[in-house]
GROMACS .gro file of N, CA and C in nm:
model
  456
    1UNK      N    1   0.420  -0.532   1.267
    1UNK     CA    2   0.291  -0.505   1.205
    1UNK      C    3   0.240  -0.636   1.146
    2UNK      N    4   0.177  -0.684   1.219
    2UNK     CA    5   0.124  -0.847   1.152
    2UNK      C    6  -0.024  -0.850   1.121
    3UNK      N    7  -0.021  -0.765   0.988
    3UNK     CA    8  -0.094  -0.817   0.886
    3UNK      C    9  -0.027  -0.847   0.730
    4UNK      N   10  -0.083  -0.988   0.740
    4UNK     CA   11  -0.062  -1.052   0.636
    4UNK      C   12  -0.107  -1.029   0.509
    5UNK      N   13  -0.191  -0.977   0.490
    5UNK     CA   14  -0.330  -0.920   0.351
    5UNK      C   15  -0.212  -0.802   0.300
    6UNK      N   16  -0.173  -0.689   0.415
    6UNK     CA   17  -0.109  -0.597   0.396
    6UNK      C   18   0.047  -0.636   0.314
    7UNK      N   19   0.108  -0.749   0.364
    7UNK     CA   20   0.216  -0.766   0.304
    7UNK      C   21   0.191  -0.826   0.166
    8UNK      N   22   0.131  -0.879   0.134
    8UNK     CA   23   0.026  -0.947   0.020
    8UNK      C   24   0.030  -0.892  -0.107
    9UNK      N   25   0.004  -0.760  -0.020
    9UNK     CA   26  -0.078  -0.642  -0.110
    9UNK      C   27   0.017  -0.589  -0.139
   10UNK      N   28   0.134  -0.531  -0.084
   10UNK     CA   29   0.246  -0.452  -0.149
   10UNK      C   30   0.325  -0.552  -0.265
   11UNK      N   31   0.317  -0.659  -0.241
   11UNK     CA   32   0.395  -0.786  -0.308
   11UNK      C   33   0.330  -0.828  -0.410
   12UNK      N   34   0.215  -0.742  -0.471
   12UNK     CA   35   0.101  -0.804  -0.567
   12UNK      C   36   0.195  -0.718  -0.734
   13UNK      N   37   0.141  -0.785  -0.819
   13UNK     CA   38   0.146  -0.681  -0.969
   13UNK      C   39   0.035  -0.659  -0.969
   14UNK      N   40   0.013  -0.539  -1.008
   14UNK     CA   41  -0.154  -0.496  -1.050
   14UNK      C   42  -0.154  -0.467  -1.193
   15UNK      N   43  -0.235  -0.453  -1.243
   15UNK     CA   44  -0.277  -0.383  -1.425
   15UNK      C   45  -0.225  -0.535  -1.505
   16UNK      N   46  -0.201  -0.670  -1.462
   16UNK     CA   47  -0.151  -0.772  -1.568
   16UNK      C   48  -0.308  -0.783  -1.657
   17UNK      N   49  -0.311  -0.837  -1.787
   17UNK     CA   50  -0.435  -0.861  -1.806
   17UNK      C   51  -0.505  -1.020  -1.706
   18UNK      N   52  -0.609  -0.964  -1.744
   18UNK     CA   53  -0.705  -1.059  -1.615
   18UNK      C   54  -0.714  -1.205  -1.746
   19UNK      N   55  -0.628  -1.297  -1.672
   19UNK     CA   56  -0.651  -1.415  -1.719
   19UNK      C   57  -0.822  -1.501  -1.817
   20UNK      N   58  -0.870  -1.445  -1.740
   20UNK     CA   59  -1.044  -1.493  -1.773
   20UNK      C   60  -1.080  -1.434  -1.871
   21UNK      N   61  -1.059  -1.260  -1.891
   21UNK     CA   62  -1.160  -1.170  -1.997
   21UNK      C   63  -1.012  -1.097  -2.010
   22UNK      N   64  -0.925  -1.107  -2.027
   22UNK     CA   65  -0.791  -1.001  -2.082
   22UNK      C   66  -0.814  -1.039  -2.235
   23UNK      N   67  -0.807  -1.177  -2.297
   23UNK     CA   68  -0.804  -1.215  -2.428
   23UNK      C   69  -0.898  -1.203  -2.518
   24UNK      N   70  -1.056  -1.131  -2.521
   24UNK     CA   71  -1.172  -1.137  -2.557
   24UNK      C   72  -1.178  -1.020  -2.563
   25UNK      N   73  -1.147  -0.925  -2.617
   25UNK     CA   74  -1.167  -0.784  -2.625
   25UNK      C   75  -1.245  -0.698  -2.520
   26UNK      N   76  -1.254  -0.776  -2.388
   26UNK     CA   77  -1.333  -0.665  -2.288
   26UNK      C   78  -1.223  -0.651  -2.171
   27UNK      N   79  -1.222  -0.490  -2.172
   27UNK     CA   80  -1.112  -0.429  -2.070
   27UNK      C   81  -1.115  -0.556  -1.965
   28UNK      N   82  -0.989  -0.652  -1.922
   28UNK     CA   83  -0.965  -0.709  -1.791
   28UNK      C   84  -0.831  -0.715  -1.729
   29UNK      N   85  -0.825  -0.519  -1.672
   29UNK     CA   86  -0.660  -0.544  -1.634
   29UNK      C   87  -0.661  -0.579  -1.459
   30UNK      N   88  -0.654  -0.641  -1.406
   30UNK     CA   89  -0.681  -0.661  -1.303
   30UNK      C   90  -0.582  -0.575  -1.209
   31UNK      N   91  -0.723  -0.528  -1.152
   31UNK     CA   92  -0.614  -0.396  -1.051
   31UNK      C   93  -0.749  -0.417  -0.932
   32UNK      N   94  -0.845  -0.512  -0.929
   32UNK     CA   95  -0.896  -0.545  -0.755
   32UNK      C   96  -0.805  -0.649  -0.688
   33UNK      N   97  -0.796  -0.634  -0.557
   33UNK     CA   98  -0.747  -0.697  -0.432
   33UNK      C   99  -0.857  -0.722  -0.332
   34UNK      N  100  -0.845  -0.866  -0.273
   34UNK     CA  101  -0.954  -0.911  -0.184
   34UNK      C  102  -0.828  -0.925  -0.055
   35UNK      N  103  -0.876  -0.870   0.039
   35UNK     CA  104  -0.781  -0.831   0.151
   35UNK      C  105  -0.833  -0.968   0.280
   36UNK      N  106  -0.933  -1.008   0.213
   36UNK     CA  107  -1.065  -1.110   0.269
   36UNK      C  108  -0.945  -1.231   0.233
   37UNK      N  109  -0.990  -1.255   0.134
   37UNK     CA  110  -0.914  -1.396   0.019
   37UNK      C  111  -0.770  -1.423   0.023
   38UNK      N  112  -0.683  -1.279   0.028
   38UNK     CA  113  -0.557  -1.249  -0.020
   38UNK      C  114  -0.470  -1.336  -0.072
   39UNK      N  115  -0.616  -1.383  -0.217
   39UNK     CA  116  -0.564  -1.455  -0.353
   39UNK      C  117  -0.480  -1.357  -0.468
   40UNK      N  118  -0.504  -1.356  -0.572
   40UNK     CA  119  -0.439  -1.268  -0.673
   40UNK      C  120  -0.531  -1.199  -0.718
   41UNK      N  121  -0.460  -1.014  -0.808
   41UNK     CA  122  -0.564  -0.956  -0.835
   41UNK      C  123  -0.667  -1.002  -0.960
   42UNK      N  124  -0.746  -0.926  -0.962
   42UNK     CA  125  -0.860  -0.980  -1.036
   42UNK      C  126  -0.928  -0.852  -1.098
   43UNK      N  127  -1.004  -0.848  -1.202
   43UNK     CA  128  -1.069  -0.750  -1.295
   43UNK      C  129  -1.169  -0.728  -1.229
   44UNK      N  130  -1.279  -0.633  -1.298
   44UNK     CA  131  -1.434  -0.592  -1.242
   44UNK      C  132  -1.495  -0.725  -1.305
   45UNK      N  133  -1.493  -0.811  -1.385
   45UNK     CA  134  -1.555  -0.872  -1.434
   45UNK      C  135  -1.568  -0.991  -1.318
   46UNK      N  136  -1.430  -1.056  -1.302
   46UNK     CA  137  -1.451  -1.161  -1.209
   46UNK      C  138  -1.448  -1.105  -1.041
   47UNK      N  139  -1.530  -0.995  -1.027
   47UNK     CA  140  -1.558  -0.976  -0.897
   47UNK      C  141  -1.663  -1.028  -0.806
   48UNK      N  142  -1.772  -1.135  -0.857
   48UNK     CA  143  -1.893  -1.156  -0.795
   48UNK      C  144  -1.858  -1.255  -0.685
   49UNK      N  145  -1.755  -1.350  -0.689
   49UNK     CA  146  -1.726  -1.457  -0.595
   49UNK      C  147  -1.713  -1.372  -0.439
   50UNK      N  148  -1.695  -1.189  -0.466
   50UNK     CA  149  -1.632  -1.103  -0.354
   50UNK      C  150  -1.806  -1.010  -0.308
   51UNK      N  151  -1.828  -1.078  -0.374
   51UNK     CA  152  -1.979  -0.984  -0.358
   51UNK      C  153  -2.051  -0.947  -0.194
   52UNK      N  154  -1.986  -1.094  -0.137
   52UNK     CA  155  -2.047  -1.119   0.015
   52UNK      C  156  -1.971  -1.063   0.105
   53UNK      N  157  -1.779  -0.947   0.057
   53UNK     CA  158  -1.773  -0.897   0.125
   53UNK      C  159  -1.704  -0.766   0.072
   54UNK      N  160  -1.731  -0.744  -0.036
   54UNK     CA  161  -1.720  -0.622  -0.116
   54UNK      C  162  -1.648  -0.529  -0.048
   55UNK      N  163  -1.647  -0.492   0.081
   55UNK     CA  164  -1.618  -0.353   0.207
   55UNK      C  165  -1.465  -0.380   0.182
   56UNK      N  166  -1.432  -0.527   0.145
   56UNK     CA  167  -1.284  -0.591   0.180
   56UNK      C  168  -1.206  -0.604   0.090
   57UNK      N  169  -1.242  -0.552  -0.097
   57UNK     CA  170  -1.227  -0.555  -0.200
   57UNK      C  171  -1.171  -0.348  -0.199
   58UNK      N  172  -1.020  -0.391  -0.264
   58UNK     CA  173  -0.979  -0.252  -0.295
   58UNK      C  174  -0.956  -0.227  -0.455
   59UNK      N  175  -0.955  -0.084  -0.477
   59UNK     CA  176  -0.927  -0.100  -0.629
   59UNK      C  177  -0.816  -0.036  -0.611
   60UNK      N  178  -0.727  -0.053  -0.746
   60UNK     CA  179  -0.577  -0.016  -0.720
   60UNK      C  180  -0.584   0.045  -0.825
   61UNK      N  181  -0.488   0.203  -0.864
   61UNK     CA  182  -0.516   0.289  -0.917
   61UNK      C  183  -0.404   0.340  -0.960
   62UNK      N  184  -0.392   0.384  -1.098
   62UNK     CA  185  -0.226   0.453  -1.106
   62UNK      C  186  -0.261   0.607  -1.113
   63UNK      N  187  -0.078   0.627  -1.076
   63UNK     CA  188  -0.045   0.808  -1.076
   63UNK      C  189   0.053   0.829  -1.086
   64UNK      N  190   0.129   0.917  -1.202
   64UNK     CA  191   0.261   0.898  -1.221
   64UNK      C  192   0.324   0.761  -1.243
   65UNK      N  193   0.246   0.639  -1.337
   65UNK     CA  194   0.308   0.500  -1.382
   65UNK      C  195   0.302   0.421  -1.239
   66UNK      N  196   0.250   0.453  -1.153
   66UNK     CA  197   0.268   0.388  -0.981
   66UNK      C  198   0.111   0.380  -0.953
   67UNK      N  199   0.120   0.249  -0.866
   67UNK     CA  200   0.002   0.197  -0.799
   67UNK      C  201  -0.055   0.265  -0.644
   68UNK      N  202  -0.162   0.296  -0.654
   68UNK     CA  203  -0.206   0.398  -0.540
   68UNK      C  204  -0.325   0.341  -0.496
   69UNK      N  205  -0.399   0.370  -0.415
   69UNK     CA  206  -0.521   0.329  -0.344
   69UNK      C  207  -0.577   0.463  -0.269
   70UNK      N  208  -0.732   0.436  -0.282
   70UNK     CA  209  -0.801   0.547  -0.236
   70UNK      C  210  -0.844   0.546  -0.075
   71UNK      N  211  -0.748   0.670  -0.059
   71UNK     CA  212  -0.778   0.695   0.105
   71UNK      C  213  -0.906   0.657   0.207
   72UNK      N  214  -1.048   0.667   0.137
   72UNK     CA  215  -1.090   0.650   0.172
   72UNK      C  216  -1.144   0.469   0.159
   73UNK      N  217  -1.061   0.422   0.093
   73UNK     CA  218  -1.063   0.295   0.056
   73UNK      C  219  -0.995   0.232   0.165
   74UNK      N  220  -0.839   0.259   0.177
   74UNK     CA  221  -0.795   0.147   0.248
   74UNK      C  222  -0.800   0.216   0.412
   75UNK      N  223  -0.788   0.349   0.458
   75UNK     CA  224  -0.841   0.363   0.596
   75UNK      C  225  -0.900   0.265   0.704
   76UNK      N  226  -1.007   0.231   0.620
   76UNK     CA  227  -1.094   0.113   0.702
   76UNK      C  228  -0.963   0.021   0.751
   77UNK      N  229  -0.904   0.015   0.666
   77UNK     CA  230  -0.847  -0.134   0.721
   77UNK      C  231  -0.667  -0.090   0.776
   78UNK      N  232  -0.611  -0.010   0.734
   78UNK     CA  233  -0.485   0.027   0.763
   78UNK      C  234  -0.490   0.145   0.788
   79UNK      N  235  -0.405   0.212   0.915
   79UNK     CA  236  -0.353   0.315   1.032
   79UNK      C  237  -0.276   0.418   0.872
   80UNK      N  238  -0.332   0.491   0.778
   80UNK     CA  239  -0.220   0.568   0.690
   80UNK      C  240  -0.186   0.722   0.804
   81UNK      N  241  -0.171   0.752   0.919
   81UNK     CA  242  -0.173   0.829   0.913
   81UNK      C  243  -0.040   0.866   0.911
   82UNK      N  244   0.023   0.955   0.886
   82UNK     CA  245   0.181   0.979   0.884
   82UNK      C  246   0.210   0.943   0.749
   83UNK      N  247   0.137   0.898   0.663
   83UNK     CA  248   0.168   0.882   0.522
   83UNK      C  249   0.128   1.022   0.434
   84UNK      N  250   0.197   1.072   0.338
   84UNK     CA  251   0.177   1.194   0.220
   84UNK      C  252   0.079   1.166   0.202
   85UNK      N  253  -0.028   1.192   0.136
   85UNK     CA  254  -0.185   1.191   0.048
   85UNK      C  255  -0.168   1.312  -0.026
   86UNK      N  256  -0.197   1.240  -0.139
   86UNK     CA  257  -0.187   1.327  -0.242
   86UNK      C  258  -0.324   1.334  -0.308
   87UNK      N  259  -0.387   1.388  -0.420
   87UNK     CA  260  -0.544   1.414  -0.489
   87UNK      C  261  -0.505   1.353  -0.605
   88UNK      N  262  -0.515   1.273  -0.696
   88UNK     CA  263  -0.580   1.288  -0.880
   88UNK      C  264  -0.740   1.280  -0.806
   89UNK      N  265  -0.751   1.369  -0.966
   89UNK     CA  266  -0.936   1.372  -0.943
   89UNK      C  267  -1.011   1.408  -0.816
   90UNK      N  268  -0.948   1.495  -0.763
   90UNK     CA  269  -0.987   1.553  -0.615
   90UNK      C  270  -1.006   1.431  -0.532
   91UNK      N  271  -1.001   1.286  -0.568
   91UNK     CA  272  -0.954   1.246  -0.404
   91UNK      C  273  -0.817   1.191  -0.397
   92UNK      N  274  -0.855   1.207  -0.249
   92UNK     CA  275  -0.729   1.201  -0.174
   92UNK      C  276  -0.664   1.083  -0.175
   93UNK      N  277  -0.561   1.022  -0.245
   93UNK     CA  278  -0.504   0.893  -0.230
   93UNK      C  279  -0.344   0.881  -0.183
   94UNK      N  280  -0.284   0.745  -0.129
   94UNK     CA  281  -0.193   0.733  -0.103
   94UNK      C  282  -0.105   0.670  -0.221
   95UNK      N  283  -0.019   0.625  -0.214
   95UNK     CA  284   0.106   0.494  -0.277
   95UNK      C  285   0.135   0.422  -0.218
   96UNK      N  286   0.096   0.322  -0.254
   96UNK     CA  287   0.136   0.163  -0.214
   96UNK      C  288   0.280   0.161  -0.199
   97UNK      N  289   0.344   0.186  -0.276
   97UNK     CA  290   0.533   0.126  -0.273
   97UNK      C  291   0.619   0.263  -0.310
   98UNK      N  292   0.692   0.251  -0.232
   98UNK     CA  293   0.813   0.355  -0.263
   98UNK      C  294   0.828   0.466  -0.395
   99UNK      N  295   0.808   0.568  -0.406
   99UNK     CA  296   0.805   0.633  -0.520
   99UNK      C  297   0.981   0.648  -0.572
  100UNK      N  298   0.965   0.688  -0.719
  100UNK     CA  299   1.090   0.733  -0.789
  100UNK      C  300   1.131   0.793  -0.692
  101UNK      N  301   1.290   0.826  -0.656
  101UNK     CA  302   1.379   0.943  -0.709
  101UNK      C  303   1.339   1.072  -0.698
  102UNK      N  304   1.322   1.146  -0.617
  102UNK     CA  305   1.334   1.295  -0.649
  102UNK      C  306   1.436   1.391  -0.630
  103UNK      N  307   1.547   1.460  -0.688
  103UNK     CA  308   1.621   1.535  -0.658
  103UNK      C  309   1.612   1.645  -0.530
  104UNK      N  310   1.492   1.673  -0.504
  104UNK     CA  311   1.435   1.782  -0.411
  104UNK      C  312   1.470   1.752  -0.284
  105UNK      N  313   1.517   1.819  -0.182
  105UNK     CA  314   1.503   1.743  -0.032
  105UNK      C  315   1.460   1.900   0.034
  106UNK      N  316   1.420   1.851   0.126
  106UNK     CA  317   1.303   1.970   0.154
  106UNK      C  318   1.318   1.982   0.340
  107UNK      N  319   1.215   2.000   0.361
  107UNK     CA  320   1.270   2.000   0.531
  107UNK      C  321   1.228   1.854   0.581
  108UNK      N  322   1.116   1.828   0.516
  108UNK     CA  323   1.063   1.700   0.538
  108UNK      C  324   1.062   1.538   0.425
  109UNK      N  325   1.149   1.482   0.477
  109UNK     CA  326   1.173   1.422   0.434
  109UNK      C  327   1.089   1.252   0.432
  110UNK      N  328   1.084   1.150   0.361
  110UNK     CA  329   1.055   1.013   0.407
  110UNK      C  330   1.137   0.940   0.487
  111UNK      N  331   1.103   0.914   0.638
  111UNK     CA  332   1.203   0.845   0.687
  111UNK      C  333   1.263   0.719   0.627
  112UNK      N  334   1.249   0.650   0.543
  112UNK     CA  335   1.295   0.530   0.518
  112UNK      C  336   1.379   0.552   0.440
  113UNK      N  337   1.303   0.648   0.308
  113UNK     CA  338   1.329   0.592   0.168
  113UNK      C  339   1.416   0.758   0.083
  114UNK      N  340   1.388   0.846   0.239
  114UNK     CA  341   1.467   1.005   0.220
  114UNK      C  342   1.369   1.084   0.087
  115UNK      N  343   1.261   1.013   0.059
  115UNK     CA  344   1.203   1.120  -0.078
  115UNK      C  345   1.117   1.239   0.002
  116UNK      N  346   1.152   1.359  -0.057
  116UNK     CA  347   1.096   1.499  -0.033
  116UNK      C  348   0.927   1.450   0.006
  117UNK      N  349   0.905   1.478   0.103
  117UNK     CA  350   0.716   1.559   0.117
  117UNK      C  351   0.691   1.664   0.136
  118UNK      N  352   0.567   1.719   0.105
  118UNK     CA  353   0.579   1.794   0.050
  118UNK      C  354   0.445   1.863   0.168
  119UNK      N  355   0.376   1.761   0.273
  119UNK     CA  356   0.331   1.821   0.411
  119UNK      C  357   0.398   1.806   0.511
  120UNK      N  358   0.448   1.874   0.607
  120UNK     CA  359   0.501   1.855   0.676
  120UNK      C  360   0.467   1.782   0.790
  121UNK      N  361   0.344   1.753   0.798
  121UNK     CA  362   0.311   1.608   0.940
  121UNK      C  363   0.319   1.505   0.861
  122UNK      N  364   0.362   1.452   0.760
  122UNK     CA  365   0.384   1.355   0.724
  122UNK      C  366   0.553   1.276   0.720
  123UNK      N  367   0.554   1.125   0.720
  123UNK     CA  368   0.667   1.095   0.741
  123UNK      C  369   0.718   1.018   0.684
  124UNK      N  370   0.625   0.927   0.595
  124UNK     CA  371   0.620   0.863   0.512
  124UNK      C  372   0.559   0.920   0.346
  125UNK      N  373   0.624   0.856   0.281
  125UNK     CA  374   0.597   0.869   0.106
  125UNK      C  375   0.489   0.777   0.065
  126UNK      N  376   0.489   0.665   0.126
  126UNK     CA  377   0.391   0.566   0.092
  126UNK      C  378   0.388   0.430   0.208
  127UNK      N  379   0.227   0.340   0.193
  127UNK     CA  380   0.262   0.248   0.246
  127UNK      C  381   0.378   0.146   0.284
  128UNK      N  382   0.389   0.129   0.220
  128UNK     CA  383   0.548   0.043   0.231
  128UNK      C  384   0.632   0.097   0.286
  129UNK      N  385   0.650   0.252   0.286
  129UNK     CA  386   0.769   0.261   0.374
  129UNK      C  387   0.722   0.297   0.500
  130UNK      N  388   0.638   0.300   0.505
  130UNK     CA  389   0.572   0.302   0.689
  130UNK      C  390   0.574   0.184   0.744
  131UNK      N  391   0.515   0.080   0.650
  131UNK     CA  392   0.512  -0.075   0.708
  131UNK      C  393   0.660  -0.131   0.720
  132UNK      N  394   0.750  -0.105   0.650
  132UNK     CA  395   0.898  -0.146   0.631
  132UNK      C  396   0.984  -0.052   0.782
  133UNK      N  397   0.949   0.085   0.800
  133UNK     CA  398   0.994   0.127   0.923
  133UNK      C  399   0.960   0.075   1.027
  134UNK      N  400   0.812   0.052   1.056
  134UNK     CA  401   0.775  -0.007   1.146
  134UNK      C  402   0.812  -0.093   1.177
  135UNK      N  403   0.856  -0.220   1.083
  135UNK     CA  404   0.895  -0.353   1.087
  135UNK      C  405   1.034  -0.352   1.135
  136UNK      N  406   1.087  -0.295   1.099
  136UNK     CA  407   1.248  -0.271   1.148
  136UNK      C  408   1.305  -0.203   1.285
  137UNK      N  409   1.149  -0.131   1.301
  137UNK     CA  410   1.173  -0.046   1.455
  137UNK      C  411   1.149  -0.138   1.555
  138UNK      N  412   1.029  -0.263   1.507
  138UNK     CA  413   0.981  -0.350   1.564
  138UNK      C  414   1.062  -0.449   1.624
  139UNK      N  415   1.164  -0.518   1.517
  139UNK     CA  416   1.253  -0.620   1.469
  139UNK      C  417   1.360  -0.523   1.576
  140UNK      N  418   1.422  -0.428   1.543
  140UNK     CA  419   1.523  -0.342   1.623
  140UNK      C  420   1.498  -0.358   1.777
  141UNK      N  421   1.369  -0.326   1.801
  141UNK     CA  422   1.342  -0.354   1.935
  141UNK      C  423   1.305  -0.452   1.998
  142UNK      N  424   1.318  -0.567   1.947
  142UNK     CA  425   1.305  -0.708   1.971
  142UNK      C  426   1.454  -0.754   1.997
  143UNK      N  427   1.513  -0.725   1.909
  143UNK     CA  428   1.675  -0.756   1.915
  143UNK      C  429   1.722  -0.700   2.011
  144UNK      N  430   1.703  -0.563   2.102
  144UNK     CA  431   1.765  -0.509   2.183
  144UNK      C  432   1.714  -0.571   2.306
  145UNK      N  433   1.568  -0.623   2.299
  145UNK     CA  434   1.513  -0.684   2.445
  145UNK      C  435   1.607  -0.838   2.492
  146UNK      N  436   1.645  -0.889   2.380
  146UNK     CA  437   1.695  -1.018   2.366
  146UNK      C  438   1.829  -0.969   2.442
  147UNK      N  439   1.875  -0.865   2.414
  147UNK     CA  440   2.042  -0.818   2.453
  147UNK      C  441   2.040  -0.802   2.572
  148UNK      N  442   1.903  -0.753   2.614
  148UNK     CA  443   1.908  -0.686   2.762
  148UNK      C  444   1.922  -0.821   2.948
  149UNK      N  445   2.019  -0.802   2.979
  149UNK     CA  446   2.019  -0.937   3.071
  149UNK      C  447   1.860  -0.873   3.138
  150UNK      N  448   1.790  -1.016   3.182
  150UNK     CA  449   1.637  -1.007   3.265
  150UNK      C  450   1.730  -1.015   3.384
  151UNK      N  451   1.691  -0.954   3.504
  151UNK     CA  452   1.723  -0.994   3.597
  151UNK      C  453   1.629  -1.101   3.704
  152UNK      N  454   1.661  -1.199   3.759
  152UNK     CA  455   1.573  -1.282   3.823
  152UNK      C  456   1.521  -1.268   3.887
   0.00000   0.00000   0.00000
């Protein structure tokens, strides 16, 4: 899976205060991502430098202490299908990175990371562990082509 923005993005901290306006008493926890730039995150305040491609600017969102993104946000740009979606606030969002721990195991499970879901066409818990399967199924099947004698 070679996008780079995408690996970027799982590898980011979100909510640090925003260097520029964190110290001045105006909310700057930076939870935007420029998928364009794939510099560091940044607040609403210092968003205008992104103005010219805004479509490419995500906001990152918590649920349960965890960073999430809105379905209809990152779609445009990444394949979620086979990922859980879950609702706060009636929309539909995913998880960026691996969730806690759940005791529950159910029929359907996360292939990677074994946490309960809770639809059953789904296969993944969150981005990351779709991009991390993929990568390994990828990597797996690269390694086996290498094994295989070519014949001349």
């Amino acid at each position: 899976m070679a996008l780079p923005w995408l690996n970027k993005l799982l590898e980011t901290v979100f909510f640090e205060p925003c260097p520029l306006h964190g110290d001045f008493g105006v909310p700057g926890e930076c939870n935007l991502y420029c998928i364009s730039c794939m510099g560091d995150p940044f607040c609403i305040h210092c968003r205008e430098p992104h103005n010219d491609h805004r479509d490419q600017v995500l906001q990152i969102r918590k649920c349960l202490h965890q960073e999430v993104v809105r379905v209809d946000d990152i779609e445009k740009h990444f394949d979620i299908s086979s990922i859980q979606v879950y609702k706060i606030n009636d929309q539909p969002i995913v998880f960026l990175n691996k969730q806690e721990e759940t005791r529950r195991h159910g029929r359907v499970n996360c292939q990677m990371c074994n946490r309960y879901l809770s639809n059953q066409d789904s296969r993944f818990c969150s981005i990351s562990c779709k991009v991390n399967t993929v990568s390994n199924s990828s990597l797996e099947h690269q390694a086996n082509e290498k094994s295989i004698p070519h014949s001349l």
